[in-house]
Amino acid sequence: MCGIVGYLGDGNTYEVLIKGLHRLEYRGYDSAGIALVDTKGKLHVYKSKGKVENLENMCSGKDLEATAGIAHTRWATHGEPSDNNAHPHYSEDGNLALVHNGTIENYKVLKDALVKHGCKFHSETDTEVLVQLIEYIRLGNNCSLVEAVQEALKQVEGAYAIAVLEKDKPDTIIAARKSSPLVIGIGENEMFLASDASPFVEYTSNAVYLKDGEIAILKKGEPLKIIDLDNNNSKVDVTKLKMSISELEKGGYPHFMLKEIFEQPNTLRESIRGRVVDGGKRIIINGVRDNKETFVNARRIVFVACGTSWHAAMVGKYLFQDICDIPVVVEYASEFRYSNPVLGPGDIVIALSQSGETADTLAAVKIAREKGAFVFGVCNAVGSSIPRETHSGAYIHVGPEIGVASTKAFTGQVMVLTLIALSVAHLKGTLPEEEIARIGKALLDIPEKVEKVLKLNDKIERLSAIYTYAHNFLYLGRGCNFPTALEGALKLKEISYIHAEGYPAAEMKHGPIALIDEEMPSVIIAPKDHLYDKIVSNVQQVKARGGSIVAIVTEGDTVIKNLANHVLEIPEVPECLSPIVASVPLQLLAYYIAINKGKDVDMPRNLAKSVTVE
Ligand code: G6P
């Protein structure tokens, strides 16, 4: 949540920052702002409510000359979205400008103290307190900006990634992080900073991921310096980025979401690349192989995740219980972290997160480690915080996901969880080798099967027109497709703002059935699996009450075809893989309904992709 970007160098500072903000807009789009310094000692701050394009309009014709600058795109936490609450915030004397991603928990105490000392505040944000405090310390102690930042951060509780600019220092930016991501890019005669590497990937592939408690000093003509709050030097660890610019662009699609839906055959190939060998007979997940004993002797698996990742974890529960005989619980990371989780040696905590930065999931990982569990991460963003805090893990390798509604990350997560479960089943001997080989072979065919599902695109687009103006939807599924139903409902809610509820199909009788009438469509995920006959009854129960039904069925199904108003046929796959193929038509259905309603699918209201606040 909130994206920050900074630039120092001989290039066009304004352009680099604006382009960077667009790349980070998935992190929030309530307001955007920019602070620029030039060699004449002028500090210009421009900010505007709404998306980055509003900021661009406001900046046209303004003095944009600069040697250094910082910028911000906001997801509001403290204070409504407004010009005033937009970042950068500046110190009262106009000497410093600061951008911030995170939350300052003790801002009220600090603010009250500063007000007593005569500071005047101009916004309702927690962030303003940081910049005012830094300047108050700098003036009071007559110290350097770095010293003031160190002192201020010692007084601050909460999470932050910040960048600070000083009016008379057009050659320097100071940045720091704790619990919010920050990465520095090192180019030729230029340096960048950003919440993730996407704003500078076309300028340099040299990245330095800042660690908690570190302060980076970016100074023109000098190598990057990293110190901690007590002035100890830290090692500058340069990582080579593998991201490409084409991954960050729409590639001819009208929206990132549609592009990402259509990328899934390829992203699924990437998720299994090198991991399914001998035609499917062997599954290799390094993190499992290297921790064989831990997985074989696990007494329990606890999944922690949020949002779509939580739904993928729910699929994982069915997988691990069915094929590995390991008891599984799935926890919302935000609940887990405050629930006194009873954990210890023998427990494996698997943290799922596309971004690898979700604040609650990261906190859950830290707690699980403290309690002695073995912590395994399943993430997408390489080098992000969660993979760095876990004992081991497996990346899903689906490339940058930019659409706020997660699509390819979900199928990638389910795929990688399936691979992990199969390799554990092999080690434990809980699944016959022939069965592992059968599923392994089917895994290799999944990208092609998803390609086939994507051919339903035009049919789904037409179908969406019928359901665009429904006010409520029910999504029903059983077994491992109960989470598919949850995910389908979430997609619809997120981008079309239609209320949708995901439910276990049989549980529907205990409440939601009361809602069913001709105005409330039910989307029922009903592939041919061991619960097929049961779900046929559930379809009948909906039909008997006059509800209209869209059913996701296995190719060639005739029974449900006769009951449902519309069916979308998916290819036959082993049961444990069906959430991957069944979720794709649900993504398309949500997409087209939102488009029909004229919604901004890539930037749905109130949402952000990387939730770095609690
Ligand atoms: C936000 C996003 C969701 C995502 C969730 C968890 O709510 O909008 O798409 O599923 O965060 O994010 P993570 O990066 O941890 O998977």
XYZ file of C-alpha atoms and ligand atoms in Angstrom:
630
model
C 0.000 0.000 0.000
C 1.338 3.319 -1.105
C 4.219 3.352 -3.513
C 7.300 5.490 -3.190
C 9.891 6.305 -5.788
C 13.004 8.475 -5.831
C 15.587 9.541 -8.401
C 18.976 11.203 -8.254
C 21.030 11.740 -11.394
C 21.519 13.453 -14.716
C 18.356 12.106 -16.366
C 14.929 13.728 -16.516
C 13.952 13.433 -12.855
C 10.305 14.323 -13.385
C 9.810 11.797 -16.176
C 11.523 8.991 -14.277
C 9.382 9.681 -11.225
C 6.067 9.909 -13.078
C 6.728 6.725 -15.014
C 7.748 5.076 -11.749
C 4.524 6.208 -10.084
C 2.481 4.658 -12.888
C 4.278 1.357 -12.324
C 3.534 1.558 -8.602
C -0.064 2.660 -8.972
C -1.202 -0.890 -8.170
C -0.174 -0.041 -4.586
C -2.790 2.690 -4.238
C -4.279 5.518 -6.256
C -6.025 7.816 -3.796
C -3.578 10.637 -4.513
C -0.160 11.230 -6.004
C 2.572 13.770 -5.400
C 6.111 14.695 -6.262
C 8.892 16.782 -4.697
C 11.741 18.091 -6.827
C 14.941 19.926 -5.878
C 17.189 21.786 -8.236
C 20.676 23.204 -8.009
C 19.286 26.646 -7.221
C 18.090 25.321 -3.885
C 14.399 25.325 -4.798
C 12.088 22.619 -3.494
C 8.906 22.235 -5.518
C 6.107 20.041 -4.201
C 3.120 19.194 -6.433
C 0.340 16.910 -5.300
C -3.130 16.003 -6.314
C -6.028 13.827 -5.233
C -6.753 10.812 -7.446
C -4.622 8.964 -9.923
C -1.168 9.820 -11.224
C -2.638 11.307 -14.394
C -4.247 14.062 -12.290
C -0.804 14.907 -10.950
C 0.581 14.995 -14.486
C -2.158 17.408 -15.555
C -1.429 19.653 -12.604
C 2.316 19.628 -13.311
C 1.972 20.684 -16.925
C 3.582 24.092 -17.407
C 5.209 24.028 -13.964
C 8.914 24.328 -13.159
C 10.046 20.706 -13.255
C 13.815 21.166 -13.427
C 15.453 18.910 -10.888
C 18.540 16.940 -10.017
C 16.738 14.834 -7.445
C 13.178 14.036 -6.561
C 10.859 11.796 -4.609
C 7.271 10.814 -5.374
C 4.360 8.922 -3.898
C 1.117 7.219 -4.841
C -1.212 6.832 -1.875
C -3.607 4.306 -0.412
C -5.215 6.312 2.372
C -4.942 5.095 5.963
C -4.898 8.234 8.135
C -6.972 11.018 6.639
C -9.270 11.021 3.612
C -7.911 11.057 0.075
C -7.305 14.780 -0.594
C -4.694 17.174 -1.959
C -3.767 18.098 1.587
C -3.241 14.572 2.796
C -1.309 13.621 -0.339
C 2.434 13.010 0.022
C 5.112 14.388 -0.106
C 4.696 16.109 3.240
C 7.059 18.884 4.154
C 8.466 20.395 7.284
C 6.924 23.659 8.355
C 9.998 25.638 7.362
C 9.774 24.097 3.882
C 13.262 22.634 4.216
C 12.417 18.937 3.979
C 10.021 16.851 1.894
C 9.230 13.247 2.740
C 7.295 10.324 1.264
C 6.228 7.335 3.313
C 4.746 3.879 2.878
C 3.583 2.285 6.129
C 1.889 3.359 9.325
C 3.296 5.322 12.246
C 1.486 3.809 15.207
C 2.587 6.315 17.853
C 2.028 9.352 15.630
C -0.516 10.867 18.004
C 1.897 10.986 20.953
C 4.668 12.393 18.770
C 2.319 14.908 17.168
C 1.023 16.174 20.528
C 4.581 16.670 21.742
C 5.552 18.554 18.575
C 2.433 20.728 18.761
C 3.400 21.649 22.333
C 6.719 22.794 20.946
C 4.958 25.040 18.479
C 4.862 22.853 15.345
C 1.882 23.436 13.082
C 0.421 20.518 11.170
C -1.324 20.809 7.813
C -2.644 17.314 7.182
C -4.463 14.519 8.996
C -1.806 11.963 8.134
C 0.480 9.978 10.399
C 3.279 10.709 7.931
C 3.492 14.437 8.520
C 4.694 13.773 12.032
C 7.796 12.072 10.632
C 8.954 14.995 8.552
C 8.169 17.512 11.287
C 9.995 15.391 13.857
C 13.066 14.982 11.675
C 13.283 18.728 11.058
C 12.620 19.519 14.720
C 15.525 17.255 15.715
C 17.786 18.577 12.947
C 17.268 22.174 14.037
C 17.272 21.481 17.775
C 20.439 19.364 17.726
C 22.056 21.312 14.938
C 22.886 18.004 13.303
C 22.942 16.568 9.787
C 19.829 15.236 8.091
C 21.086 11.658 8.430
C 21.592 12.083 12.179
C 18.145 13.616 12.523
C 16.592 10.723 10.581
C 18.396 8.204 12.812
C 17.207 9.933 15.963
C 13.626 10.345 14.722
C 13.322 6.725 13.645
C 14.394 5.603 17.114
C 11.300 7.363 18.454
C 8.912 5.961 15.873
C 6.786 2.839 16.304
C 5.241 1.193 13.267
C 6.172 0.426 9.711
C 7.876 2.655 7.218
C 9.702 2.957 3.964
C 10.638 6.630 3.620
C 12.599 8.929 1.385
C 13.619 12.443 2.446
C 14.810 15.340 0.357
C 16.482 18.487 1.690
C 16.114 21.821 -0.069
C 19.790 22.785 -0.077
C 21.071 19.311 -0.908
C 20.139 18.697 -4.530
C 22.657 15.857 -4.622
C 21.320 13.690 -1.784
C 18.315 11.527 -0.857
C 18.051 9.719 2.469
C 15.901 6.582 2.604
C 15.074 4.096 5.333
C 12.892 1.072 5.938
C 11.288 -1.006 8.630
C 8.616 -3.575 7.710
C 7.757 -1.859 4.408
C 9.653 -2.694 1.243
C 12.337 -0.503 -0.289
C 14.784 -1.268 -3.049
C 17.578 0.909 -4.418
C 18.634 0.814 -8.076
C 22.219 1.652 -8.958
C 22.775 2.897 -12.497
C 25.540 4.819 -14.262
C 25.708 8.250 -12.628
C 22.213 7.782 -11.287
C 20.433 6.094 -8.428
C 16.811 5.139 -7.872
C 14.730 4.029 -4.960
C 11.294 2.464 -5.037
C 8.820 0.200 -3.254
C 9.668 -2.468 -5.823
C 12.114 -2.588 -8.697
C 9.567 -1.966 -11.478
C 10.169 1.830 -11.710
C 13.816 1.432 -12.609
C 14.059 -1.893 -14.384
C 14.661 -0.242 -17.766
C 17.544 1.851 -16.424
C 19.503 -0.678 -14.405
C 19.437 -4.295 -13.314
C 21.532 -3.644 -10.181
C 19.284 -3.618 -7.158
C 19.925 -3.439 -3.435
C 17.064 -4.584 -1.197
C 17.208 -2.555 1.991
C 16.764 -4.504 5.216
C 14.769 -3.527 8.279
C 16.511 -0.879 10.341
C 18.763 0.264 7.500
C 19.235 3.792 6.191
C 20.469 4.382 2.646
C 22.393 7.502 1.725
C 22.125 8.218 -1.987
C 24.643 10.901 -2.908
C 25.627 12.024 -6.372
C 29.132 10.952 -7.355
C 29.481 8.638 -4.363
C 28.776 4.929 -3.974
C 25.591 3.965 -2.180
C 26.140 3.944 1.575
C 23.998 1.935 3.990
C 24.111 2.407 7.747
C 21.862 1.493 10.657
C 20.215 3.699 13.262
C 23.397 3.525 15.394
C 25.669 4.475 12.539
C 27.136 1.027 11.905
C 27.920 0.391 8.236
C 25.946 -2.333 6.479
C 27.057 -4.359 3.499
C 25.737 -3.165 0.134
C 24.456 -6.404 -1.358
C 23.785 -5.969 -5.078
C 21.243 -8.334 -6.689
C 20.861 -8.702 -10.481
C 17.233 -8.186 -11.494
C 15.661 -10.634 -13.911
C 12.492 -8.629 -14.601
C 11.886 -7.369 -18.147
C 9.967 -4.252 -19.194
C 7.556 -6.207 -21.391
C 6.346 -7.954 -18.247
C 5.338 -4.552 -16.902
C 3.336 -3.462 -19.945
C -0.100 -4.399 -21.210
C 1.207 -5.994 -24.425
C -1.811 -5.033 -26.520
C -4.464 -6.022 -23.955
C -6.872 -3.319 -22.727
C -6.141 -4.201 -19.097
C -3.414 -5.882 -17.081
C -6.048 -8.188 -15.629
C -7.010 -9.579 -19.041
C -3.368 -9.852 -20.053
C -2.617 -11.761 -16.868
C -5.603 -14.087 -17.335
C -4.371 -14.903 -20.848
C -0.776 -15.310 -19.676
C -1.731 -18.263 -17.507
C -0.740 -21.076 -19.888
C 2.750 -19.578 -19.931
C 2.937 -18.657 -16.280
C 1.879 -22.189 -15.351
C 4.665 -23.512 -17.599
C 7.059 -21.303 -15.648
C 5.711 -22.591 -12.320
C 6.469 -26.189 -13.308
C 9.640 -25.576 -15.327
C 12.407 -27.888 -14.125
C 10.226 -29.181 -11.333
C 8.307 -31.953 -13.104
C 10.758 -34.380 -14.675
C 10.799 -37.823 -16.314
C 7.474 -37.113 -18.008
C 5.842 -36.435 -14.653
C 7.228 -39.349 -12.668
C 9.411 -37.162 -10.482
C 8.630 -33.829 -8.866
C 11.537 -31.755 -7.605
C 10.998 -28.866 -5.237
C 14.372 -27.870 -3.851
C 12.960 -26.436 -0.637
C 11.279 -29.787 0.102
C 14.249 -31.897 -0.981
C 16.592 -29.848 1.233
C 14.282 -30.216 4.228
C 13.195 -33.774 3.656
C 13.142 -34.828 7.316
C 11.095 -31.799 8.327
C 8.418 -32.536 5.743
C 8.346 -36.274 6.318
C 7.993 -35.827 10.080
C 5.644 -32.859 10.018
C 2.888 -33.283 12.557
C 0.839 -30.438 11.126
C 0.830 -27.790 8.413
C -0.476 -24.332 9.189
C -1.120 -22.073 6.221
C -1.058 -18.323 6.776
C -2.181 -15.946 4.043
C -4.588 -13.142 3.098
C -7.054 -12.530 0.270
C -6.634 -14.639 -2.836
C -3.549 -16.283 -1.342
C -5.766 -17.504 1.499
C -8.031 -19.140 -1.071
C -5.036 -20.876 -2.643
C -4.055 -22.027 0.844
C -7.548 -23.506 1.240
C -6.947 -25.579 -1.879
C -3.629 -26.573 -0.275
C -5.489 -27.887 2.749
C -7.410 -30.406 0.632
C -4.232 -31.386 -1.206
C -2.025 -31.977 1.822
C -4.695 -33.801 3.766
C -5.674 -35.994 0.831
C -2.344 -36.938 -0.557
C 0.131 -36.436 2.286
C -1.996 -37.471 5.281
C -0.901 -34.388 7.181
C -3.426 -32.431 9.266
C -3.775 -28.899 7.960
C -5.205 -25.662 9.266
C -5.611 -22.504 7.244
C -5.395 -19.205 9.078
C -5.985 -15.635 8.028
C -2.606 -14.081 8.773
C -4.279 -11.084 10.410
C -6.108 -13.364 12.886
C -3.230 -15.769 13.391
C -0.823 -13.041 14.498
C -3.033 -11.921 17.381
C -4.385 -15.314 18.393
C -1.629 -16.858 20.483
C -1.019 -19.593 17.918
C 0.064 -22.829 19.535
C 3.058 -23.869 17.496
C 6.295 -25.667 18.004
C 8.843 -27.996 16.507
C 7.141 -30.429 14.143
C 4.827 -27.755 12.781
C 5.376 -26.390 9.318
C 3.962 -22.945 8.671
C 3.497 -22.233 4.967
C 3.115 -18.542 4.190
C 1.512 -17.774 0.857
C 1.852 -14.325 -0.622
C 2.010 -13.053 -4.174
C 3.788 -9.844 -3.207
C 5.825 -11.323 -0.377
C 5.136 -8.050 1.440
C 1.663 -8.334 2.992
C 2.151 -6.904 6.474
C -0.035 -9.440 8.288
C 1.519 -12.423 6.539
C 5.005 -11.113 7.226
C 4.154 -10.653 10.905
C 2.706 -14.186 11.017
C 5.963 -15.534 9.572
C 7.988 -13.787 12.267
C 5.735 -15.121 15.036
C 5.876 -18.662 13.636
C 9.673 -18.533 13.602
C 9.795 -17.248 17.158
C 7.571 -20.118 18.246
C 9.911 -22.681 16.752
C 7.951 -23.749 13.675
C 9.645 -24.434 10.378
C 8.513 -21.637 8.067
C 8.197 -22.144 4.318
C 7.265 -19.344 1.900
C 5.348 -19.666 -1.349
C 5.701 -16.256 -2.963
C 5.904 -14.602 -6.346
C 7.976 -11.430 -5.946
C 11.594 -12.537 -5.917
C 13.665 -10.873 -3.194
C 10.616 -9.618 -1.301
C 10.418 -9.625 2.497
C 8.638 -12.929 3.200
C 11.109 -15.128 1.278
C 13.877 -13.422 3.227
C 12.260 -14.167 6.575
C 11.375 -17.829 5.981
C 13.579 -20.887 6.489
C 12.981 -22.095 2.969
C 10.447 -21.768 0.196
C 9.421 -22.069 -3.424
C 8.693 -19.224 -5.809
C 5.678 -19.510 -8.075
C 7.501 -17.737 -10.950
C 4.474 -16.178 -12.644
C 6.177 -12.814 -13.280
C 4.987 -9.422 -12.055
C 1.242 -9.341 -11.408
C -0.041 -5.802 -11.831
C -3.828 -6.078 -12.052
C -5.091 -5.511 -8.532
C -7.372 -8.540 -8.768
C -5.063 -11.521 -8.542
C -5.411 -14.128 -11.312
C -2.210 -15.764 -12.509
C -0.795 -15.710 -8.984
C -3.739 -17.815 -7.751
C -3.278 -20.523 -10.392
C 0.503 -20.389 -9.873
C 0.095 -20.793 -6.118
C -2.255 -23.757 -6.517
C 0.159 -25.292 -9.007
C 3.172 -24.934 -6.719
C 1.236 -26.228 -3.707
C 0.309 -29.263 -5.793
C 3.974 -29.812 -6.638
C 4.971 -29.502 -2.994
C 2.220 -31.885 -1.875
C 3.198 -34.438 -4.526
C 6.868 -34.333 -3.589
C 5.992 -34.740 0.104
C 3.622 -37.622 -0.757
C 6.492 -39.261 -2.639
C 8.849 -38.859 0.344
C 6.255 -40.156 2.789
C 4.956 -42.892 0.516
C 1.374 -41.758 1.067
C 0.454 -41.912 -2.615
C 1.269 -44.839 -4.935
C 4.047 -44.020 -7.405
C 1.677 -44.684 -10.333
C -0.745 -42.118 -8.987
C 2.040 -39.550 -8.579
C 3.093 -40.254 -12.167
C -0.511 -39.917 -13.390
C -0.949 -36.532 -11.715
C 2.595 -35.503 -12.701
C 1.807 -36.207 -16.342
C -1.463 -34.278 -16.068
C 0.446 -31.361 -14.539
C 2.532 -31.092 -17.679
C -0.679 -30.910 -19.730
C -2.281 -28.202 -17.582
C -0.959 -25.214 -19.603
C -2.598 -26.637 -22.736
C -5.818 -27.313 -20.869
C -5.874 -23.725 -19.670
C -5.307 -22.589 -23.262
C -8.445 -24.523 -24.142
C -10.407 -22.918 -21.310
C -9.371 -19.494 -22.578
C -11.198 -20.270 -25.827
C -14.371 -19.770 -23.778
C -13.539 -16.063 -23.726
C -16.127 -14.957 -26.317
C -18.845 -17.148 -24.845
C -18.170 -15.743 -21.381
C -18.191 -12.198 -22.721
C -21.666 -12.810 -24.185
C -22.837 -14.538 -21.031
C -21.646 -11.666 -18.879
C -24.162 -9.347 -20.518
C -27.015 -11.415 -19.048
C -25.714 -11.114 -15.512
C -24.219 -7.636 -15.412
C -27.073 -6.077 -13.486
C -27.575 -8.753 -10.831
C -27.121 -7.294 -7.360
C -26.024 -10.480 -5.624
C -24.338 -13.678 -6.649
C -23.808 -16.987 -4.919
C -20.760 -19.080 -5.821
C -20.944 -22.715 -4.790
C -18.407 -25.522 -4.839
C -17.451 -28.620 -2.891
C -14.174 -30.158 -1.778
C -11.177 -28.492 -3.355
C -13.543 -26.388 -5.457
C -15.105 -24.752 -2.434
C -12.041 -22.439 -2.406
C -12.529 -21.970 -6.168
C -16.027 -20.683 -5.356
C -14.594 -18.318 -2.736
C -12.067 -17.024 -5.237
C -14.670 -16.606 -8.001
C -16.869 -14.577 -5.649
C -13.935 -12.445 -4.551
C -13.004 -11.642 -8.168
C -16.531 -10.439 -8.874
C -16.747 -8.345 -5.690
C -13.367 -6.741 -6.143
C -13.811 -5.396 -9.631
C -17.551 -5.124 -10.323
C -18.681 -4.135 -6.783
C -21.475 -6.720 -6.975
C -22.041 -8.517 -3.718
C -21.026 -12.147 -4.096
C -20.688 -14.900 -1.574
C -18.686 -18.096 -1.894
C -20.125 -21.068 -0.020
C -19.647 -24.804 0.309
C -22.474 -26.059 -1.897
C -24.051 -28.296 0.751
C -23.774 -25.685 3.489
C -25.919 -23.402 1.357
C -28.991 -25.150 2.815
C -28.140 -23.659 6.181
C -28.729 -20.062 5.278
C -27.954 -18.685 1.825
C -30.683 -20.805 0.239
C -33.118 -18.279 1.728
C -31.693 -15.672 -0.622
C -32.257 -17.643 -3.792
C -34.828 -16.288 -6.203
C -34.948 -15.533 -9.922
C -32.913 -12.383 -9.334
C -29.944 -14.046 -7.673
C -27.736 -16.121 -9.969
C -25.670 -18.992 -8.607
C -22.356 -19.925 -10.149
C -21.767 -23.584 -9.373
C -18.403 -25.272 -9.837
C -19.325 -28.861 -10.574
C -16.619 -30.848 -12.367
C -16.818 -34.655 -12.488
C -15.139 -35.550 -9.219
C -15.907 -37.775 -6.239
C -18.537 -35.289 -5.049
C -20.224 -34.891 -8.417
C -23.467 -36.662 -7.480
C -23.707 -34.579 -4.334
C -23.313 -31.321 -6.164
C -25.902 -32.373 -8.743
C -28.374 -32.428 -5.828
C -27.263 -28.965 -4.802
C -27.834 -27.742 -8.361
C -31.334 -29.209 -8.194
C -32.003 -27.461 -4.892
C -31.146 -24.092 -6.435
C -33.191 -24.816 -9.543
C -36.198 -25.860 -7.475
C -36.216 -22.381 -5.942
C -36.177 -20.597 -9.279
C -32.562 -19.487 -9.111
C -30.664 -19.172 -12.358
C -27.517 -21.244 -12.622
C -24.221 -20.855 -14.395
C -22.339 -24.122 -14.002
C -18.698 -24.934 -14.596
C -18.759 -28.570 -15.701
C -16.451 -31.163 -17.197
C -16.586 -31.459 -20.990
C -19.321 -33.833 -22.086
C -21.430 -33.415 -18.938
C -25.086 -33.926 -19.751
C -26.765 -34.097 -16.351
C -25.995 -30.582 -15.160
C -26.358 -29.263 -18.698
C -30.049 -30.134 -18.425
C -30.439 -28.360 -15.122
C -28.351 -25.204 -15.469
C -29.270 -22.119 -17.468
C -25.751 -21.888 -18.831
C -22.758 -24.183 -18.678
C -19.096 -23.526 -19.257
C -17.212 -26.709 -20.065
C -13.696 -27.277 -18.828
C -11.395 -30.144 -19.819
C -11.131 -33.213 -17.652
C -8.167 -33.122 -15.240
C -7.304 -35.035 -12.052
C -9.511 -33.787 -9.253
C -6.724 -32.025 -7.345
C -5.928 -29.912 -10.429
C -9.485 -28.853 -11.149
C -9.290 -25.558 -9.163
C -6.682 -24.364 -11.678
C -8.834 -24.914 -14.760
C -12.130 -24.046 -13.057
C -10.938 -20.682 -11.760
C -10.099 -19.319 -15.223
C -13.705 -18.961 -16.513
C -14.611 -17.313 -13.205
C -11.850 -14.747 -13.712
C -13.173 -13.992 -17.202
C -16.774 -13.768 -16.000
C -15.816 -11.239 -13.306
C -13.711 -9.296 -15.805
C -16.458 -8.933 -18.404
C -19.173 -8.091 -15.893
C -16.947 -5.315 -14.521
C -16.195 -4.069 -18.029
C -19.920 -4.042 -18.865
C -20.464 -1.918 -15.770
C -17.744 0.497 -16.875
C -15.512 -0.204 -13.893
C -11.774 0.297 -13.794
C -10.767 -3.346 -13.429
C -7.068 -2.707 -12.952
C -7.625 -0.133 -10.246
C -10.798 -1.023 -8.354
C -11.934 1.512 -5.807
C -10.494 1.344 -2.286
C -8.209 -1.592 -3.058
C -4.471 -1.908 -3.390
C -2.387 -4.823 -4.404
C 0.355 -4.865 -1.857
C -1.144 -4.444 1.583
C 1.743 -3.263 3.710
C -0.434 -1.941 6.524
C -2.398 -3.933 9.099
C -4.648 -7.634 -1.468
C -4.775 -7.881 -2.947
C -5.186 -9.327 -3.188
C -4.218 -10.276 -2.520
C -4.052 -9.957 -1.027
C -2.906 -10.740 -0.416
O -5.893 -7.689 -0.872
O -5.711 -6.998 -3.532
O -5.205 -9.579 -4.577
O -4.674 -11.580 -2.665
O -3.755 -8.576 -0.858
O -1.711 -10.346 -1.039
P -0.433 -11.241 -1.151
O 0.548 -10.377 -1.911
O 0.029 -11.512 0.243
O -0.779 -12.468 -1.886
